[in-house]
PDB file of C-alpha atoms in Angstrom:
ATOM      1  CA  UNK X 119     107.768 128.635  81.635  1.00 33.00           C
ATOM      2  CA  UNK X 120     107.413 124.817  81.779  1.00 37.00           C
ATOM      3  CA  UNK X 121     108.646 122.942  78.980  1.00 42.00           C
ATOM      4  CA  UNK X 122     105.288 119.992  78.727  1.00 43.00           C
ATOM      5  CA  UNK X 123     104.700 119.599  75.181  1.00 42.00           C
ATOM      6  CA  UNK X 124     102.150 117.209  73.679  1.00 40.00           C
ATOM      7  CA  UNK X 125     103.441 114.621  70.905  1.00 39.00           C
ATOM      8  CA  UNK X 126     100.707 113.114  68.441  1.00 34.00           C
ATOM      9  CA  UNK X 127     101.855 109.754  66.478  1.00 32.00           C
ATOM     10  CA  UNK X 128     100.897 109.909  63.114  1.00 28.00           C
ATOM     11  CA  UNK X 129     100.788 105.979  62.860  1.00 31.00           C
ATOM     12  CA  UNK X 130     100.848 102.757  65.443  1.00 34.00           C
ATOM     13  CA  UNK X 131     102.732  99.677  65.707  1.00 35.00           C
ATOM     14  CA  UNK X 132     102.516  96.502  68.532  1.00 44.00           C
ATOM     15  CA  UNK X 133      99.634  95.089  70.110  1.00 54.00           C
ATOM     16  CA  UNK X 134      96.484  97.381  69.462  1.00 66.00           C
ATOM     17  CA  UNK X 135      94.942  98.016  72.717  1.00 72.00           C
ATOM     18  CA  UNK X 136      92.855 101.217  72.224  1.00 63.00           C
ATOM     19  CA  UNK X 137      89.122 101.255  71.331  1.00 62.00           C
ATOM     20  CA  UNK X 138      88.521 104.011  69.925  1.00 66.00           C
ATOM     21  CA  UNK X 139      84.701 104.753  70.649  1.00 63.00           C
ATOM     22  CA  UNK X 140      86.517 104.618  74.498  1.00 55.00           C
ATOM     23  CA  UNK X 141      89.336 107.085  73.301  1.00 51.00           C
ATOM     24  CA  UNK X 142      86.503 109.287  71.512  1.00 55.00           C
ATOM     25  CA  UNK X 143      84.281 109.311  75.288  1.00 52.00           C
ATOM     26  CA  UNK X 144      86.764 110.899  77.161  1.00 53.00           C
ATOM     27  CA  UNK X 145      88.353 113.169  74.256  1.00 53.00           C
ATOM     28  CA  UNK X 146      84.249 114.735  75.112  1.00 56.00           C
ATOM     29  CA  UNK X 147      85.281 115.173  78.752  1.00 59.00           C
ATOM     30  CA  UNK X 148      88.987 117.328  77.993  1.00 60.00           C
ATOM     31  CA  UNK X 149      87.577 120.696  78.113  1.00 69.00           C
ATOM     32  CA  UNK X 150      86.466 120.211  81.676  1.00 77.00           C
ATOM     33  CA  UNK X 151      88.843 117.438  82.697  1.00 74.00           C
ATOM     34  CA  UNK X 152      90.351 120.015  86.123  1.00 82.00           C
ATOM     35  CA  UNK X 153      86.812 120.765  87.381  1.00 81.00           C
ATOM     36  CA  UNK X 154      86.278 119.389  90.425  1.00 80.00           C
ATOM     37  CA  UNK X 155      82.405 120.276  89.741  1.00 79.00           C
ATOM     38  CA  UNK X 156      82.827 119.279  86.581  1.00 75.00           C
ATOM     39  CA  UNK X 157      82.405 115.983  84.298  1.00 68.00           C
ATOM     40  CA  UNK X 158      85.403 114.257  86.279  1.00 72.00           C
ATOM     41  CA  UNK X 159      84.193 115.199  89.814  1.00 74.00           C
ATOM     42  CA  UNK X 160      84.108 111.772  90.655  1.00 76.00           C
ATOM     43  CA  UNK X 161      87.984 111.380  89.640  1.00 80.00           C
ATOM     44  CA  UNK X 162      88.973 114.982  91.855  1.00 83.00           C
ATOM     45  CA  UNK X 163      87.700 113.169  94.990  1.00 85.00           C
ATOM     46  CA  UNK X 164      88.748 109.819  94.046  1.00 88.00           C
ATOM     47  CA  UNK X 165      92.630 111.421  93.140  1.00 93.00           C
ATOM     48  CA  UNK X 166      93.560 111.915  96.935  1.00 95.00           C
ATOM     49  CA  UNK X 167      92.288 108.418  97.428  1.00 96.00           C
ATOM     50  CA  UNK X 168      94.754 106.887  94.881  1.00 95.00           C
ATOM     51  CA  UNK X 169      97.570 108.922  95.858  1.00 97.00           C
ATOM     52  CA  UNK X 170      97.651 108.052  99.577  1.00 96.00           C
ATOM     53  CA  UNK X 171      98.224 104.595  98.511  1.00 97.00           C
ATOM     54  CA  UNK X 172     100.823 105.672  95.864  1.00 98.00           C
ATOM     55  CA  UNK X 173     103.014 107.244  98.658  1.00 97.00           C
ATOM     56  CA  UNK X 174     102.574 104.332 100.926  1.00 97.00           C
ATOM     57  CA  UNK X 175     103.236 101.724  97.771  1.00 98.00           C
ATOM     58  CA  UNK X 176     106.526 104.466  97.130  1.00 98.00           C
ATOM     59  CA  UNK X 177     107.932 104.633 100.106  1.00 97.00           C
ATOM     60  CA  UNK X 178     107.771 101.460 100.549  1.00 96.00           C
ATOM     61  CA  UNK X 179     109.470  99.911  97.538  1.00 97.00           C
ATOM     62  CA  UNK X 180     112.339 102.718  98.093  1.00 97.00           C
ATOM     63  CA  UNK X 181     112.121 102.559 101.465  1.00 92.00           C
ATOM     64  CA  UNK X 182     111.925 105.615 101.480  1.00 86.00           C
ATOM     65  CA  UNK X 183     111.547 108.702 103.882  1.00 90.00           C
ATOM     66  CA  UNK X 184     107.685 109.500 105.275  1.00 90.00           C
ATOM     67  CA  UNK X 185     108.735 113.010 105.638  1.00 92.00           C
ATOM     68  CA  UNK X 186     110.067 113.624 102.489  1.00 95.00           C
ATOM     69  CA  UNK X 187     107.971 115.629 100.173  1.00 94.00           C
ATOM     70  CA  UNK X 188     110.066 114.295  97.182  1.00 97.00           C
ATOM     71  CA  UNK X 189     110.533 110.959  97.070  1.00 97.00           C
ATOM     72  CA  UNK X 190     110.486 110.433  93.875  1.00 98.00           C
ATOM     73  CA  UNK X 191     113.801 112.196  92.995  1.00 97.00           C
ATOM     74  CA  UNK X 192     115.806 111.394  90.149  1.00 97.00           C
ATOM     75  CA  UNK X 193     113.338 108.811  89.459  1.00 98.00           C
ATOM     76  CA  UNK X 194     111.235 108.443  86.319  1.00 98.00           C
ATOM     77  CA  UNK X 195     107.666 107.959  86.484  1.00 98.00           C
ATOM     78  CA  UNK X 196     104.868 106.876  83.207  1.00 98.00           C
ATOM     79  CA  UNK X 197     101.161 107.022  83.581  1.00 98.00           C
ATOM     80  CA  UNK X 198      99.244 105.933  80.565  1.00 97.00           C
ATOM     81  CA  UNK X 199      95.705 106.915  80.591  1.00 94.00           C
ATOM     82  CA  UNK X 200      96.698 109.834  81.930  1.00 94.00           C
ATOM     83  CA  UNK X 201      93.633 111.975  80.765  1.00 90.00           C
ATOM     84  CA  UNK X 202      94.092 115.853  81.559  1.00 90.00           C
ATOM     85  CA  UNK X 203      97.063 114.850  84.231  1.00 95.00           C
ATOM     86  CA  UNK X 204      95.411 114.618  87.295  1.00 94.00           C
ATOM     87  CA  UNK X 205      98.103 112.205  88.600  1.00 97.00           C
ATOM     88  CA  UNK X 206     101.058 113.386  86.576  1.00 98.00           C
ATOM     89  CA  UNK X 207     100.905 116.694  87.953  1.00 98.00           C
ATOM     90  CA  UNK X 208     101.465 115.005  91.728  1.00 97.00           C
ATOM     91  CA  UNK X 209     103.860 112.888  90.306  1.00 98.00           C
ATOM     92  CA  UNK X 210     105.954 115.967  89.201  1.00 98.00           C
ATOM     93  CA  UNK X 211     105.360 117.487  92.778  1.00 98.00           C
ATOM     94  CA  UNK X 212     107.097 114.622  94.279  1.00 98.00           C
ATOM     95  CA  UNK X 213     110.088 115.004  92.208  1.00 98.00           C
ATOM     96  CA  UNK X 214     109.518 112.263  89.652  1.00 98.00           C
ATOM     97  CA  UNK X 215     110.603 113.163  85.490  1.00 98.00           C
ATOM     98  CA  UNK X 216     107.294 112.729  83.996  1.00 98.00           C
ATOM     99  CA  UNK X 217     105.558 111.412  81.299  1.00 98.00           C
ATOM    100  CA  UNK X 218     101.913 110.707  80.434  1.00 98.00           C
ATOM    101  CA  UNK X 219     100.234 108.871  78.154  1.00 97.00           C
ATOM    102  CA  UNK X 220      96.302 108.847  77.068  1.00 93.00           C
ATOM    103  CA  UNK X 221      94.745 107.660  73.881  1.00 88.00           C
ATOM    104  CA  UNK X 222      92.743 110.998  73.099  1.00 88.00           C
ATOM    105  CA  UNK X 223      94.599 113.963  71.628  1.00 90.00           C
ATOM    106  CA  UNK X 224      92.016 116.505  73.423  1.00 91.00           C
ATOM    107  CA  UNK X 225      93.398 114.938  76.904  1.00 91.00           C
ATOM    108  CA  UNK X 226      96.785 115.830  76.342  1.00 93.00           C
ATOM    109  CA  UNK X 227      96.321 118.782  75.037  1.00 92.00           C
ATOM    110  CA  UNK X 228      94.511 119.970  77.815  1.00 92.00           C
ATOM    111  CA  UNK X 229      96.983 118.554  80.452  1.00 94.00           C
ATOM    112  CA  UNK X 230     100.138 120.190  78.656  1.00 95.00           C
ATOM    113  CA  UNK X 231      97.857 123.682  78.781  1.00 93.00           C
ATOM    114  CA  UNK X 232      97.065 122.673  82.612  1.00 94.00           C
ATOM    115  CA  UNK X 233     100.992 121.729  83.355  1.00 96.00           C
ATOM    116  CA  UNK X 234     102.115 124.664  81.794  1.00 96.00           C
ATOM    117  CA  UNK X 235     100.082 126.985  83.096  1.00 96.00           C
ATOM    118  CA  UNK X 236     101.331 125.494  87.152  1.00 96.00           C
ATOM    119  CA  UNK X 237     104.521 125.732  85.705  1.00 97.00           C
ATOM    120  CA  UNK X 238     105.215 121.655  85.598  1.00 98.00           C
ATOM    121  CA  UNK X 239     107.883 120.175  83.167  1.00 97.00           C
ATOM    122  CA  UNK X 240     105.498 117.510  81.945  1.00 98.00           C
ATOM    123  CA  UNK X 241     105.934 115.529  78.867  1.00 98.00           C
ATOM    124  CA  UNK X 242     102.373 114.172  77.185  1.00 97.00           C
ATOM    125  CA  UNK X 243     102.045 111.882  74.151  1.00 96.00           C
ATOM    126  CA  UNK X 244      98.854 111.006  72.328  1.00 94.00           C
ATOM    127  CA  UNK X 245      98.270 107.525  70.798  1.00 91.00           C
ATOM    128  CA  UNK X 246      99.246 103.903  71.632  1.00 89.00           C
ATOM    129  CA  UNK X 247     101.054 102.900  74.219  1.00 92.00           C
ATOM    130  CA  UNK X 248     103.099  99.795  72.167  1.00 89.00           C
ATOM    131  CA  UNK X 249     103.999 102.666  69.207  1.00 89.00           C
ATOM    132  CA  UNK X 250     105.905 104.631  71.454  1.00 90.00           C
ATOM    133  CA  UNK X 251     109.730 104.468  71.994  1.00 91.00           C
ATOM    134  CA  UNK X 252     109.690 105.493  75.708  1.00 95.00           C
ATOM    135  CA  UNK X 253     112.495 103.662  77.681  1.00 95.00           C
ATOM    136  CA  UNK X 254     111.877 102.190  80.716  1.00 98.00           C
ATOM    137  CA  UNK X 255     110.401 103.841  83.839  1.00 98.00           C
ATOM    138  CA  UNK X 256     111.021 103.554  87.840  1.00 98.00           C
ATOM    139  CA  UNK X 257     107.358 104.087  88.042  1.00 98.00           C
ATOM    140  CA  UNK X 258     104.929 103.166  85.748  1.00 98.00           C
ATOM    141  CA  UNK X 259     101.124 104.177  87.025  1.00 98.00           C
ATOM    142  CA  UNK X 260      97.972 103.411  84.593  1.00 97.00           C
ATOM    143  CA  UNK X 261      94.578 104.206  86.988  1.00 95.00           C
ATOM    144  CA  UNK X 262      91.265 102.848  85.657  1.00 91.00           C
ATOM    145  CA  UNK X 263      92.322 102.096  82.097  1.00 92.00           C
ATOM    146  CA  UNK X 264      92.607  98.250  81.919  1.00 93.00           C
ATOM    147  CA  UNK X 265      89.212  98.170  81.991  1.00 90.00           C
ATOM    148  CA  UNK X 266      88.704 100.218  78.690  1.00 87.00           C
ATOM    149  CA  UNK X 267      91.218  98.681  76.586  1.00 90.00           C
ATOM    150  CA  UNK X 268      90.995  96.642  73.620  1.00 86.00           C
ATOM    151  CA  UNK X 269      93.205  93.880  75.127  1.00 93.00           C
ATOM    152  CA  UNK X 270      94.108  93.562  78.547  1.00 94.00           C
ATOM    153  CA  UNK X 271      96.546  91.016  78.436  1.00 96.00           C
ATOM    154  CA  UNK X 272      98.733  93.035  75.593  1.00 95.00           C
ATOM    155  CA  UNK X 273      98.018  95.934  77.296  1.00 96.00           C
ATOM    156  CA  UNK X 274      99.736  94.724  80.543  1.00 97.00           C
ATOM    157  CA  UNK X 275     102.718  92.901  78.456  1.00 97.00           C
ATOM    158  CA  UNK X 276     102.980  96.575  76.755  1.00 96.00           C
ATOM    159  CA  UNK X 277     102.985  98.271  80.683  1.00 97.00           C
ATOM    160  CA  UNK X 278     105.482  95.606  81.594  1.00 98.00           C
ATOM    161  CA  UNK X 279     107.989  95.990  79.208  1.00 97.00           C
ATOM    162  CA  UNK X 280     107.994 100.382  80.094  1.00 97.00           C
ATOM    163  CA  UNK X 281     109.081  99.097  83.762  1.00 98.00           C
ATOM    164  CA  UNK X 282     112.790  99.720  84.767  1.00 98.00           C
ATOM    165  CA  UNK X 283     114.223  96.732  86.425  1.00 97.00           C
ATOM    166  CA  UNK X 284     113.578  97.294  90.175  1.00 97.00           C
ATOM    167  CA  UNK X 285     110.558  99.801  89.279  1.00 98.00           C
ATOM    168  CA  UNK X 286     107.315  99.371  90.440  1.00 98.00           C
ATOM    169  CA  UNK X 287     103.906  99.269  89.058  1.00 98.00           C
ATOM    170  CA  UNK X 288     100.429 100.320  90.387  1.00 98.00           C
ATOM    171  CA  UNK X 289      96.787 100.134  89.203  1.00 98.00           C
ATOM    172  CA  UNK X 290      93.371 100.612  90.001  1.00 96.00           C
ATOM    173  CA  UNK X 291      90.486  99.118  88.131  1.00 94.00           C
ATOM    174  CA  UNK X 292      86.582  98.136  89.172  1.00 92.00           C
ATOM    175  CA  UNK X 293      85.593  94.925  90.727  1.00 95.00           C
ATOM    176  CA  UNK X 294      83.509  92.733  88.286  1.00 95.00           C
ATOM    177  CA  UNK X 295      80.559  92.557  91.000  1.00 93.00           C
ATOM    178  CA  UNK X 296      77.114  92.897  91.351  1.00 91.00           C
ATOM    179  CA  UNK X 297      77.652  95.652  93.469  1.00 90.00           C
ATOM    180  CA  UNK X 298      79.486  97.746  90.984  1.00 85.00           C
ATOM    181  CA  UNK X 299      77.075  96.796  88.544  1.00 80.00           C
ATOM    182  CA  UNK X 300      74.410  98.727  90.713  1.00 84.00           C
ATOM    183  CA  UNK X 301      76.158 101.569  92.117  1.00 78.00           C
ATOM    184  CA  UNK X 302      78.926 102.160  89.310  1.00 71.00           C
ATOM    185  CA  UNK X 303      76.929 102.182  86.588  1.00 68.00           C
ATOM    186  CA  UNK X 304      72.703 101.760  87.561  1.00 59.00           C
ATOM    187  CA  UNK X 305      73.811 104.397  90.501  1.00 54.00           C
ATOM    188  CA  UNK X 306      76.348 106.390  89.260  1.00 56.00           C
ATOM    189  CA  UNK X 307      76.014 106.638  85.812  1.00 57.00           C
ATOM    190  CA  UNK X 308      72.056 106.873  86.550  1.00 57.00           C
ATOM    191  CA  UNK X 309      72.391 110.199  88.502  1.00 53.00           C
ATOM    192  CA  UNK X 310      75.142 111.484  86.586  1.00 53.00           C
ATOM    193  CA  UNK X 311      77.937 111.314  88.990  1.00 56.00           C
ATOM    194  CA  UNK X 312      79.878 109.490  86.333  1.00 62.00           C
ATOM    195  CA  UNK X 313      79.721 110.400  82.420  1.00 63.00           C
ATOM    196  CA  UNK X 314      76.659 108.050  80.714  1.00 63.00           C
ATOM    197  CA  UNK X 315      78.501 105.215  78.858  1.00 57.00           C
ATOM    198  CA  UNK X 316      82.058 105.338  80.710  1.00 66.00           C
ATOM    199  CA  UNK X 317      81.667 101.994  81.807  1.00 66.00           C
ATOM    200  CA  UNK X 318      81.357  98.477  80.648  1.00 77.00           C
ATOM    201  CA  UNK X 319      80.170  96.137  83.430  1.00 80.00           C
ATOM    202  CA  UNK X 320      81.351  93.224  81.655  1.00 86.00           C
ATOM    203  CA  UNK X 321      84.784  94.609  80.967  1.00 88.00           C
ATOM    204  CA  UNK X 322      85.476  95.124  84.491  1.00 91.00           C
ATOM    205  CA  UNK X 323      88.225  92.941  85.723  1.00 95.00           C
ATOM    206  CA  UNK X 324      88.075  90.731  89.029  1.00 97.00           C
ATOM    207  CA  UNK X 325      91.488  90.976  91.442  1.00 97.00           C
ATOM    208  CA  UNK X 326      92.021  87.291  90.761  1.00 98.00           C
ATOM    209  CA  UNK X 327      91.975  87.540  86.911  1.00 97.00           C
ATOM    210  CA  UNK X 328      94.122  90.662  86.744  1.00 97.00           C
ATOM    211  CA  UNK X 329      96.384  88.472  88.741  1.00 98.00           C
ATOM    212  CA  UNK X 330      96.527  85.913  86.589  1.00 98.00           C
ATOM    213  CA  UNK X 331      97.406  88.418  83.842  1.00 97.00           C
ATOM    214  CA  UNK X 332     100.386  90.284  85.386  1.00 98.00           C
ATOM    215  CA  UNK X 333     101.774  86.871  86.289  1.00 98.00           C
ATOM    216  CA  UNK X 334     101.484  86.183  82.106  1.00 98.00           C
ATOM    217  CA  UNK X 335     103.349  88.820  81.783  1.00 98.00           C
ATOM    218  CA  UNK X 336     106.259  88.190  84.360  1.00 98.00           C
ATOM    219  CA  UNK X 337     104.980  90.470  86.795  1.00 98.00           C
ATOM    220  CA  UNK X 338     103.537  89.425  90.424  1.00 98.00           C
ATOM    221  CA  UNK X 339     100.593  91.185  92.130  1.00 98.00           C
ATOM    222  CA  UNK X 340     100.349  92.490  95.282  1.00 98.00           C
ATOM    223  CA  UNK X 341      97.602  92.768  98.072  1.00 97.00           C
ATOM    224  CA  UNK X 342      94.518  94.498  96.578  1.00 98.00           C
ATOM    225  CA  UNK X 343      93.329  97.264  99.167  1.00 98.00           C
ATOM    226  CA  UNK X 344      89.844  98.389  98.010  1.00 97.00           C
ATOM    227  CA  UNK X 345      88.522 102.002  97.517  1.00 93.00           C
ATOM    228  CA  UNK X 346      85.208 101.961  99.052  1.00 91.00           C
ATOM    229  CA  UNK X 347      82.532 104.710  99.364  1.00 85.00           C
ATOM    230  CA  UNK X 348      80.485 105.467 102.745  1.00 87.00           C
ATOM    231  CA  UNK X 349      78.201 108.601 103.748  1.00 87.00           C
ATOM    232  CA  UNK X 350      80.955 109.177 106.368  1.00 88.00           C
ATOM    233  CA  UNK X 351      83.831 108.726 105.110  1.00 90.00           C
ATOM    234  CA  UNK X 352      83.336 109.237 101.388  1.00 89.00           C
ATOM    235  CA  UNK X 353      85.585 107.869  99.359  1.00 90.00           C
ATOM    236  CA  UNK X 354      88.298 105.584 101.170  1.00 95.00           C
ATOM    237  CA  UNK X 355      90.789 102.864 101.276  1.00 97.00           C
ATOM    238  CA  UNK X 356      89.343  99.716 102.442  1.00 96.00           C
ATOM    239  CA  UNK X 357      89.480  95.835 102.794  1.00 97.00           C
ATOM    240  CA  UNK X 358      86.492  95.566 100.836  1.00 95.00           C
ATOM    241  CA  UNK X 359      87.178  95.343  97.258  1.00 96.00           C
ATOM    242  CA  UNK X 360      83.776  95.098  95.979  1.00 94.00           C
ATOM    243  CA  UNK X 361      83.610  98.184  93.751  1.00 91.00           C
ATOM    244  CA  UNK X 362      86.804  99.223  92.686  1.00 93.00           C
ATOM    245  CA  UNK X 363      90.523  98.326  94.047  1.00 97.00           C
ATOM    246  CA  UNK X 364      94.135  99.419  93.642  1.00 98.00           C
ATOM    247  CA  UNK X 365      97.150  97.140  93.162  1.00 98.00           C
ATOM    248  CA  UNK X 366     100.910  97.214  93.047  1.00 98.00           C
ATOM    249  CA  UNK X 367     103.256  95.219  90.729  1.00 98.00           C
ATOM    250  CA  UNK X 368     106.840  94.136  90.669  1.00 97.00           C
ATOM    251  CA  UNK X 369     108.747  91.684  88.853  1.00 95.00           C
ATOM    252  CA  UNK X 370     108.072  88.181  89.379  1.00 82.00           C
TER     253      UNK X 370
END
């Protein structure tokens, strides 16, 4: 039986980044969080997306080997926002000593149920990121969060200081553009695809502002690839950033 437990803070210290009419939203969303028909169908096929560029971004910084289906041995890995563990759980798959983070008890509640029940040794806290006494991380991971949070510079400075010297850091975030405005939210959120009232438009974050913030905080940004949707392809990695993109981040 796998040991994933969930933790929930009683009280908060540091920067307060959580809103918690955001943290409230997706609490809603828990109890169908690992249905890929579900409220977070949009995240099961965007998931595959992410990760292809997480194993690139990994074995990269390790330079590590393509064929191995582990390279995150004996490495630690954080992902705050983790929600119901859709990327923790792949994390653990590739070997990595995880730990997941998400603002809404319900989240990680249901992911240590989900991790469990797959038999993953998973670790989930509820609350703040900046109240928690974590350590430091190889790999730290937060995937369309900055956009919800309070305040994204703290937020970052809080990220930063959970990276291990050496480690690396990716996100993903939408493009403040009038082309997410009309399919992320007039499209998406229209039809349903996404939950009503998950996004902000004005919130969103712009490649060249988020990389002015990670250099505030001591970190330096790398090449943005997009994740861009076509009728062919679905949901893909792309040069156009226009809707959402994904990023990696080191020490400056």
């Amino acid at each position: 039986m796998s040991d994933a437990t969930t933790v929930t803070p009683s009280n908060t210290s540091g920067g307060q980044t959580i809103r918690p009419e955001e943290a409230a939203h997706f609490g809603k969303l828990a109890k169908d969080w690992w249905d890929p028909k579900g409220s977070s169908a949009m995240l099961h096929k965007l998931n595959p997306v992410r990760l292809g560029f997480l194993r690139e971004a990994i074995d990269i910084h390790w330079a590590g080997d393509v064929r191995n289906t582990r390279p995150l041995d004996g490495k630690s890995a954080l992902d705050v926002g983790c929600g119901a563990g859709l990327l923790c759980e792949p994390l653990a798959r590739m070997g990595a000593a995880v730990t997941g983070v998400d603002a809404a008890p319900e989240n990680v509640a249901a992911a240590a149920i989900h991790a469990e029940g797959v038999g993953l040794d998973i670790r989930y806290i509820a609350g703040e990121i900046g109240a928690q006494d974590l350590g430091t991380f190889d790999l730290v991971t937060s995937m369309e969060v900055v956009e919800h949070v309070a305040d994204k510079r703290a937020f970052l400075a809080q990220l930063a200081e959970r990276l291990a010297p050496g480690g690396l850091m990716v996100l993903s975030t939408p493009n403040r553009t009038p082309q997410s405005r009309l399919l992320m939210i007039g499209a998406a959120e229209g039809v349903g695809l996404i939950p009503k009232g998950t996004h902000h438009w004005d919130d969103f974050v712009t490649p060249e502002e988020l990389a002015d913030l990670l250099e505030s905080v001591g970190l330096h940004m790398g090449e943005a690839r997009g994740i861009a949707f076509s009728p062919m392809k679905g949901l893909h990695l792309s040069g156009d950033l226009s809707l959402n993109y994904i990023v990696t981040a080191r020490a400056a």
